[in-house]
């Protein structure tokens, strides 16, 4: 029973980490986007992901309270006071923002995945996860509408935008495999209908992504290499950098409030 | 049959909850609390205020957040708290409820009109309906950006009077 509770806490935190790190990455565009409307859009999407992370962490904190009582961590402590190896986010979300093409290519591949994933998670037997998914999916629909528009516009745009988009896709392609890799704790929760079988989403994801890339006159990169490890806390060198910036204030002034 | 007024199911449920409530004075009191970003719209008309009950001398207010990352949520909680404290209720608890997820269908008719008067085009109630300019009412408008000044709004421009305006997105 205790193991099951641990699996659930790990799972909820991992979902929160995916959202928080992507939200933090997107927020780096604030003040730097190519034009004002895009600056607002990126900040808005970032905020949606940070809000999503907060819902997952609040739930993780509640779950911890059941087991650890007063020793349980708050949502803020979960977000700001863990070290690199304790984060469970997928590697694809921690990669630096790169150029605008890279940011949008990552966003598009992750948005398509999130839509498929959340469509399943709304049916989770865990009612809190189902409720979070119910809120998040409506936002993801808007995210995807925008990111696929950018794929078309940049892929089927100028020579330079096309070439940058192809380069971006090639750079991130090997990280997409992890979207469909099950961690031990996700597998353990699958039997009770709490978690989602990621492996089963792969063919739909490929179909949607391939169709849109073709429409955008972009080549689908070949599967030459794959990396995984985020779910076990084995990150790229970029994770430490993003945490240093994100956690600076709480580490320097512990417990500081807005 | 376009003229028959239809309200959404979640709005009807909320209206019934208020109508059948044992604490009508509390609902009326909280009508004072407005959305911090759209200060003409009460939390009730926005559809954020879900329920009010009193137990053991504690007022328990249930609200539902609009967008997940909406930064106005904390301010709404503080405003509810201070209005109730000022009215003499010593103990206030505010719970946030995620399901059923907030949707623009929870906005009341009055709220939609207030949005329009404030210069924000209210969310269209049926798919395919045109988004009309809140200033000149022209249906000839163009989307500038799906994401506007806050998470809940998109940017539009009127092709008739050339004014840019905010549109409250359907969610």
Short mmCIF file of N, CA, C and O in Angstrom, two decimals, chain A residues 53-146:
data_model
loop_
_atom_site.label_atom_id
_atom_site.label_comp_id
_atom_site.label_asym_id
_atom_site.label_seq_id
_atom_site.Cartn_x
_atom_site.Cartn_y
_atom_site.Cartn_z
N UNK A 53 1.59 22.99 -13.44
CA UNK A 53 2.57 22.44 -12.48
C UNK A 53 2.09 22.66 -11.05
O UNK A 53 2.18 21.77 -10.21
N UNK A 54 1.55 23.84 -10.80
CA UNK A 54 1.09 24.16 -9.45
C UNK A 54 -0.02 23.20 -9.01
O UNK A 54 -0.04 22.74 -7.88
N UNK A 55 -0.93 22.88 -9.94
CA UNK A 55 -2.02 21.96 -9.59
C UNK A 55 -1.46 20.57 -9.25
O UNK A 55 -1.89 19.93 -8.29
N UNK A 56 -0.50 20.11 -10.05
CA UNK A 56 0.10 18.79 -9.78
C UNK A 56 0.86 18.81 -8.45
O UNK A 56 0.74 17.88 -7.64
N UNK A 57 1.63 19.87 -8.19
CA UNK A 57 2.41 19.92 -6.96
C UNK A 57 1.52 20.05 -5.72
O UNK A 57 1.82 19.50 -4.67
N UNK A 58 0.43 20.81 -5.85
CA UNK A 58 -0.51 20.92 -4.73
C UNK A 58 -1.05 19.53 -4.38
O UNK A 58 -1.17 19.17 -3.21
N UNK A 59 -1.37 18.78 -5.42
CA UNK A 59 -1.90 17.43 -5.20
C UNK A 59 -0.82 16.54 -4.58
O UNK A 59 -1.10 15.80 -3.62
N UNK A 60 0.40 16.62 -5.08
CA UNK A 60 1.51 15.82 -4.52
C UNK A 60 1.70 16.17 -3.05
O UNK A 60 1.93 15.29 -2.21
N UNK A 61 1.57 17.45 -2.74
CA UNK A 61 1.74 17.89 -1.36
C UNK A 61 0.65 17.30 -0.46
O UNK A 61 0.91 16.84 0.65
N UNK A 62 -0.59 17.29 -0.98
CA UNK A 62 -1.69 16.67 -0.22
C UNK A 62 -1.44 15.18 0.01
O UNK A 62 -1.68 14.65 1.09
N UNK A 63 -0.95 14.51 -1.04
CA UNK A 63 -0.68 13.07 -0.92
C UNK A 63 0.43 12.82 0.11
O UNK A 63 0.35 11.88 0.89
N UNK A 64 1.44 13.67 0.09
CA UNK A 64 2.54 13.51 1.05
C UNK A 64 2.05 13.72 2.48
O UNK A 64 2.49 13.05 3.40
N UNK A 65 1.12 14.67 2.63
CA UNK A 65 0.60 14.97 3.97
C UNK A 65 -0.08 13.74 4.58
O UNK A 65 0.03 13.50 5.78
N UNK A 66 -0.75 12.94 3.73
CA UNK A 66 -1.40 11.73 4.23
C UNK A 66 -0.39 10.77 4.86
O UNK A 66 -0.69 10.07 5.81
N UNK A 67 0.81 10.71 4.26
CA UNK A 67 1.82 9.76 4.73
C UNK A 67 2.74 10.38 5.78
O UNK A 67 3.00 9.81 6.83
N UNK A 68 3.22 11.58 5.47
CA UNK A 68 4.29 12.17 6.29
C UNK A 68 3.80 13.19 7.31
O UNK A 68 4.60 13.75 8.06
N UNK A 69 2.50 13.46 7.29
CA UNK A 69 1.92 14.47 8.18
C UNK A 69 2.65 15.81 8.07
O UNK A 69 2.80 16.32 6.97
N UNK A 70 3.15 16.33 9.20
CA UNK A 70 3.73 17.68 9.16
C UNK A 70 5.08 17.73 8.44
O UNK A 70 5.60 18.82 8.17
N UNK A 71 5.66 16.57 8.15
CA UNK A 71 6.93 16.58 7.41
C UNK A 71 6.75 16.66 5.89
O UNK A 71 7.72 16.67 5.14
N UNK A 72 5.51 16.68 5.46
CA UNK A 72 5.25 16.75 4.02
C UNK A 72 5.72 18.10 3.47
O UNK A 72 5.74 19.10 4.18
N UNK A 73 6.12 18.09 2.20
CA UNK A 73 6.57 19.34 1.57
C UNK A 73 5.38 20.11 1.01
O UNK A 73 4.38 19.52 0.61
N UNK A 74 5.51 21.43 0.97
CA UNK A 74 4.49 22.25 0.32
C UNK A 74 4.75 22.23 -1.19
O UNK A 74 5.83 21.79 -1.63
N UNK A 75 3.77 22.72 -1.96
CA UNK A 75 3.95 22.78 -3.42
C UNK A 75 5.18 23.61 -3.78
O UNK A 75 5.97 23.23 -4.66
N UNK A 76 5.39 24.72 -3.10
CA UNK A 76 6.54 25.57 -3.39
C UNK A 76 7.86 24.86 -3.08
O UNK A 76 8.84 25.01 -3.80
N UNK A 77 7.87 24.12 -1.99
CA UNK A 77 9.09 23.40 -1.65
C UNK A 77 9.41 22.34 -2.70
O UNK A 77 10.57 22.15 -3.07
N UNK A 78 8.36 21.68 -3.19
CA UNK A 78 8.58 20.69 -4.24
C UNK A 78 9.14 21.37 -5.49
O UNK A 78 10.07 20.89 -6.13
N UNK A 79 8.62 22.52 -5.81
CA UNK A 79 9.05 23.22 -7.03
C UNK A 79 10.46 23.78 -6.90
O UNK A 79 11.25 23.71 -7.85
N UNK A 80 10.80 24.32 -5.75
CA UNK A 80 12.02 25.14 -5.68
C UNK A 80 13.17 24.56 -4.88
O UNK A 80 14.27 25.10 -4.93
N UNK A 81 12.93 23.51 -4.10
CA UNK A 81 14.01 23.08 -3.21
C UNK A 81 14.52 21.66 -3.50
O UNK A 81 15.04 21.00 -2.61
N UNK A 82 14.39 21.22 -4.72
CA UNK A 82 14.97 19.92 -5.06
C UNK A 82 16.21 20.11 -5.93
O UNK A 82 16.34 21.11 -6.61
N UNK A 83 17.08 19.12 -5.91
CA UNK A 83 18.28 19.18 -6.75
C UNK A 83 18.02 18.50 -8.10
O UNK A 83 17.03 17.80 -8.27
N UNK A 84 18.97 18.71 -9.00
CA UNK A 84 18.82 18.23 -10.38
C UNK A 84 18.34 16.77 -10.46
O UNK A 84 17.39 16.47 -11.17
N UNK A 85 18.99 15.90 -9.71
CA UNK A 85 18.68 14.48 -9.84
C UNK A 85 17.30 14.12 -9.31
O UNK A 85 16.78 13.04 -9.58
N UNK A 86 16.72 15.01 -8.52
CA UNK A 86 15.38 14.73 -7.98
C UNK A 86 14.26 15.14 -8.93
O UNK A 86 13.11 14.79 -8.71
N UNK A 87 14.60 15.90 -9.97
CA UNK A 87 13.57 16.28 -10.95
C UNK A 87 13.33 15.11 -11.89
O UNK A 87 14.26 14.41 -12.28
N UNK A 88 12.05 14.93 -12.25
CA UNK A 88 11.68 13.75 -13.05
C UNK A 88 11.16 14.13 -14.44
O UNK A 88 10.52 13.33 -15.10
N UNK A 89 11.42 15.37 -14.85
CA UNK A 89 10.88 15.81 -16.15
C UNK A 89 11.56 15.11 -17.33
O UNK A 89 12.71 14.69 -17.24
N UNK A 90 10.84 15.03 -18.42
CA UNK A 90 11.38 14.48 -19.67
C UNK A 90 12.48 15.42 -20.18
O UNK A 90 12.42 16.63 -19.99
N UNK A 91 13.46 14.83 -20.85
CA UNK A 91 14.61 15.62 -21.32
C UNK A 91 14.20 16.68 -22.33
O UNK A 91 14.76 17.77 -22.38
N UNK A 92 13.20 16.38 -23.13
CA UNK A 92 12.83 17.30 -24.22
C UNK A 92 12.45 18.69 -23.70
O UNK A 92 12.72 19.70 -24.35
N UNK A 93 11.86 18.75 -22.50
CA UNK A 93 11.40 20.06 -22.01
C UNK A 93 12.52 20.90 -21.42
O UNK A 93 12.39 22.11 -21.26
N UNK A 94 13.65 20.25 -21.05
CA UNK A 94 14.73 21.02 -20.41
C UNK A 94 15.71 21.61 -21.43
O UNK A 94 16.54 22.45 -21.08
N UNK A 95 15.63 21.18 -22.68
CA UNK A 95 16.57 21.69 -23.68
C UNK A 95 16.43 23.20 -23.81
O UNK A 95 15.34 23.74 -23.71
N UNK A 96 17.55 23.89 -24.04
CA UNK A 96 17.49 25.35 -24.16
C UNK A 96 16.53 25.80 -25.26
O UNK A 96 16.25 25.03 -26.19
N UNK A 97 16.06 27.02 -25.18
CA UNK A 97 15.04 27.48 -26.13
C UNK A 97 15.56 27.58 -27.56
O UNK A 97 14.79 27.54 -28.51
N UNK A 98 16.88 27.70 -27.74
CA UNK A 98 17.43 27.77 -29.09
C UNK A 98 16.90 28.97 -29.84
O UNK A 98 16.63 30.03 -29.25
N UNK A 99 16.70 28.83 -31.16
CA UNK A 99 16.08 29.94 -31.91
C UNK A 99 14.56 29.75 -31.88
O UNK A 99 14.05 28.78 -31.31
N UNK A 100 13.84 30.66 -32.50
CA UNK A 100 12.37 30.59 -32.46
C UNK A 100 11.87 29.29 -33.11
O UNK A 100 10.89 28.70 -32.65
N UNK A 101 12.57 28.84 -34.15
CA UNK A 101 12.17 27.59 -34.81
C UNK A 101 12.26 26.42 -33.85
O UNK A 101 11.36 25.59 -33.78
N UNK A 102 13.34 26.37 -33.07
CA UNK A 102 13.49 25.25 -32.13
C UNK A 102 12.39 25.30 -31.08
O UNK A 102 11.78 24.27 -30.75
N UNK A 103 12.14 26.48 -30.54
CA UNK A 103 11.09 26.62 -29.52
C UNK A 103 9.74 26.13 -30.06
O UNK A 103 9.02 25.40 -29.38
N UNK A 104 9.41 26.51 -31.30
CA UNK A 104 8.11 26.13 -31.84
C UNK A 104 8.06 24.66 -32.22
O UNK A 104 7.03 24.00 -32.04
N UNK A 105 9.18 24.11 -32.74
CA UNK A 105 9.20 22.70 -33.11
C UNK A 105 9.02 21.84 -31.85
O UNK A 105 8.26 20.87 -31.86
N UNK A 106 9.70 22.21 -30.77
CA UNK A 106 9.52 21.46 -29.52
C UNK A 106 8.07 21.59 -29.05
O UNK A 106 7.43 20.61 -28.67
N UNK A 107 7.56 22.83 -29.09
CA UNK A 107 6.22 23.07 -28.60
C UNK A 107 5.20 22.24 -29.38
O UNK A 107 4.30 21.64 -28.81
N UNK A 108 5.38 22.22 -30.69
CA UNK A 108 4.44 21.47 -31.53
C UNK A 108 4.47 19.98 -31.19
O UNK A 108 3.41 19.36 -30.97
N UNK A 109 5.66 19.38 -31.11
CA UNK A 109 5.72 17.94 -30.84
C UNK A 109 5.15 17.63 -29.46
O UNK A 109 4.44 16.63 -29.28
N UNK A 110 5.43 18.50 -28.49
CA UNK A 110 4.92 18.28 -27.13
C UNK A 110 3.41 18.55 -27.06
O UNK A 110 2.68 17.83 -26.39
N UNK A 111 2.95 19.58 -27.77
CA UNK A 111 1.50 19.88 -27.76
C UNK A 111 0.68 18.72 -28.33
O UNK A 111 -0.37 18.37 -27.79
N UNK A 112 1.16 18.15 -29.43
CA UNK A 112 0.44 17.01 -30.03
C UNK A 112 0.40 15.87 -29.01
O UNK A 112 -0.65 15.27 -28.77
N UNK A 113 1.56 15.64 -28.38
CA UNK A 113 1.60 14.57 -27.38
C UNK A 113 0.65 14.89 -26.22
O UNK A 113 -0.13 14.03 -25.79
N UNK A 114 0.72 16.11 -25.70
CA UNK A 114 -0.12 16.48 -24.55
C UNK A 114 -1.60 16.30 -24.85
O UNK A 114 -2.37 15.87 -24.00
N UNK A 115 -1.99 16.66 -26.06
CA UNK A 115 -3.40 16.52 -26.40
C UNK A 115 -3.83 15.05 -26.32
O UNK A 115 -4.86 14.74 -25.72
N UNK A 116 -3.00 14.17 -26.90
CA UNK A 116 -3.34 12.75 -26.87
C UNK A 116 -3.33 12.22 -25.43
O UNK A 116 -4.19 11.45 -25.02
N UNK A 117 -2.33 12.67 -24.67
CA UNK A 117 -2.17 12.19 -23.30
C UNK A 117 -3.32 12.65 -22.41
O UNK A 117 -3.91 11.86 -21.67
N UNK A 118 -3.65 13.92 -22.50
CA UNK A 118 -4.70 14.47 -21.63
C UNK A 118 -6.07 13.91 -21.99
O UNK A 118 -6.93 13.75 -21.12
N UNK A 119 -6.27 13.60 -23.26
CA UNK A 119 -7.54 12.98 -23.67
C UNK A 119 -7.77 11.67 -22.93
O UNK A 119 -8.90 11.26 -22.69
N UNK A 120 -6.65 10.98 -22.60
CA UNK A 120 -6.75 9.73 -21.83
C UNK A 120 -6.82 10.03 -20.33
O UNK A 120 -7.56 9.38 -19.60
N UNK A 121 -6.03 10.99 -19.89
CA UNK A 121 -5.93 11.25 -18.45
C UNK A 121 -7.26 11.75 -17.86
O UNK A 121 -7.51 11.57 -16.67
N UNK A 122 -8.12 12.35 -18.67
CA UNK A 122 -9.42 12.78 -18.14
C UNK A 122 -10.24 11.58 -17.66
O UNK A 122 -11.17 11.73 -16.88
N UNK A 123 -9.87 10.37 -18.12
CA UNK A 123 -10.58 9.16 -17.69
C UNK A 123 -9.85 8.41 -16.59
O UNK A 123 -10.20 7.27 -16.26
N UNK A 124 -8.81 9.02 -16.03
CA UNK A 124 -8.07 8.36 -14.95
C UNK A 124 -9.01 8.03 -13.80
O UNK A 124 -9.94 8.78 -13.50
N UNK A 125 -8.74 6.89 -13.12
CA UNK A 125 -9.56 6.53 -11.96
C UNK A 125 -9.24 7.43 -10.77
O UNK A 125 -9.97 7.44 -9.79
N UNK A 126 -8.12 8.15 -10.87
CA UNK A 126 -7.80 9.14 -9.82
C UNK A 126 -8.54 10.43 -10.15
O UNK A 126 -8.23 11.10 -11.16
N UNK A 127 -9.50 10.80 -9.31
CA UNK A 127 -10.38 11.91 -9.70
C UNK A 127 -9.65 13.26 -9.76
O UNK A 127 -10.00 14.12 -10.57
N UNK A 128 -8.61 13.45 -8.94
CA UNK A 128 -7.88 14.72 -8.99
C UNK A 128 -7.11 14.84 -10.30
O UNK A 128 -7.11 15.89 -10.95
N UNK A 129 -6.43 13.75 -10.68
CA UNK A 129 -5.70 13.79 -11.96
C UNK A 129 -6.66 14.02 -13.12
O UNK A 129 -6.37 14.78 -14.04
N UNK A 130 -7.82 13.38 -13.05
CA UNK A 130 -8.81 13.56 -14.11
C UNK A 130 -9.28 15.01 -14.18
O UNK A 130 -9.45 15.58 -15.26
N UNK A 131 -9.44 15.64 -13.01
CA UNK A 131 -9.90 17.04 -12.97
C UNK A 131 -8.84 17.98 -13.52
O UNK A 131 -9.15 18.92 -14.26
N UNK A 132 -7.58 17.75 -13.15
CA UNK A 132 -6.50 18.59 -13.67
C UNK A 132 -6.43 18.46 -15.20
O UNK A 132 -6.33 19.44 -15.92
N UNK A 133 -6.54 17.21 -15.67
CA UNK A 133 -6.51 16.98 -17.12
C UNK A 133 -7.67 17.69 -17.81
O UNK A 133 -7.51 18.26 -18.89
N UNK A 134 -8.84 17.67 -17.16
CA UNK A 134 -10.02 18.32 -17.73
C UNK A 134 -9.81 19.81 -17.94
O UNK A 134 -10.29 20.40 -18.90
N UNK A 135 -9.08 20.44 -17.03
CA UNK A 135 -8.76 21.87 -17.19
C UNK A 135 -7.68 22.06 -18.25
O UNK A 135 -7.78 22.93 -19.11
N UNK A 136 -6.63 21.23 -18.13
CA UNK A 136 -5.45 21.43 -18.98
C UNK A 136 -5.75 21.20 -20.46
O UNK A 136 -5.20 21.90 -21.32
N UNK A 137 -6.62 20.26 -20.76
CA UNK A 137 -6.80 19.91 -22.17
C UNK A 137 -7.37 21.07 -22.98
O UNK A 137 -7.03 21.27 -24.15
N UNK A 138 -8.21 21.87 -22.33
CA UNK A 138 -8.81 22.99 -23.06
C UNK A 138 -7.74 24.01 -23.42
O UNK A 138 -7.80 24.65 -24.47
N UNK A 139 -6.76 24.16 -22.53
CA UNK A 139 -5.66 25.09 -22.81
C UNK A 139 -4.74 24.54 -23.89
O UNK A 139 -4.27 25.27 -24.77
N UNK A 140 -4.49 23.22 -23.81
CA UNK A 140 -3.62 22.60 -24.80
C UNK A 140 -4.18 22.72 -26.22
O UNK A 140 -3.43 22.89 -27.18
N UNK A 141 -5.50 22.67 -26.34
CA UNK A 141 -6.11 22.84 -27.67
C UNK A 141 -5.67 24.18 -28.28
O UNK A 141 -5.37 24.27 -29.48
N UNK A 142 -5.66 25.23 -27.45
CA UNK A 142 -5.23 26.55 -27.93
C UNK A 142 -3.74 26.55 -28.25
O UNK A 142 -3.30 27.14 -29.24
N UNK A 143 -2.94 25.89 -27.40
CA UNK A 143 -1.49 25.86 -27.64
C UNK A 143 -1.19 25.22 -28.99
O UNK A 143 -0.39 25.72 -29.77
N UNK A 144 -1.86 24.09 -29.22
CA UNK A 144 -1.58 23.33 -30.44
C UNK A 144 -2.02 24.10 -31.69
O UNK A 144 -1.34 24.09 -32.71
N UNK A 145 -3.14 24.78 -31.58
CA UNK A 145 -3.63 25.54 -32.72
C UNK A 145 -2.56 26.54 -33.17
O UNK A 145 -2.33 26.75 -34.34
N UNK A 146 -1.90 27.14 -32.17
CA UNK A 146 -0.90 28.15 -32.50
C UNK A 146 0.41 27.51 -32.97
O UNK A 146 1.01 27.95 -33.94
#
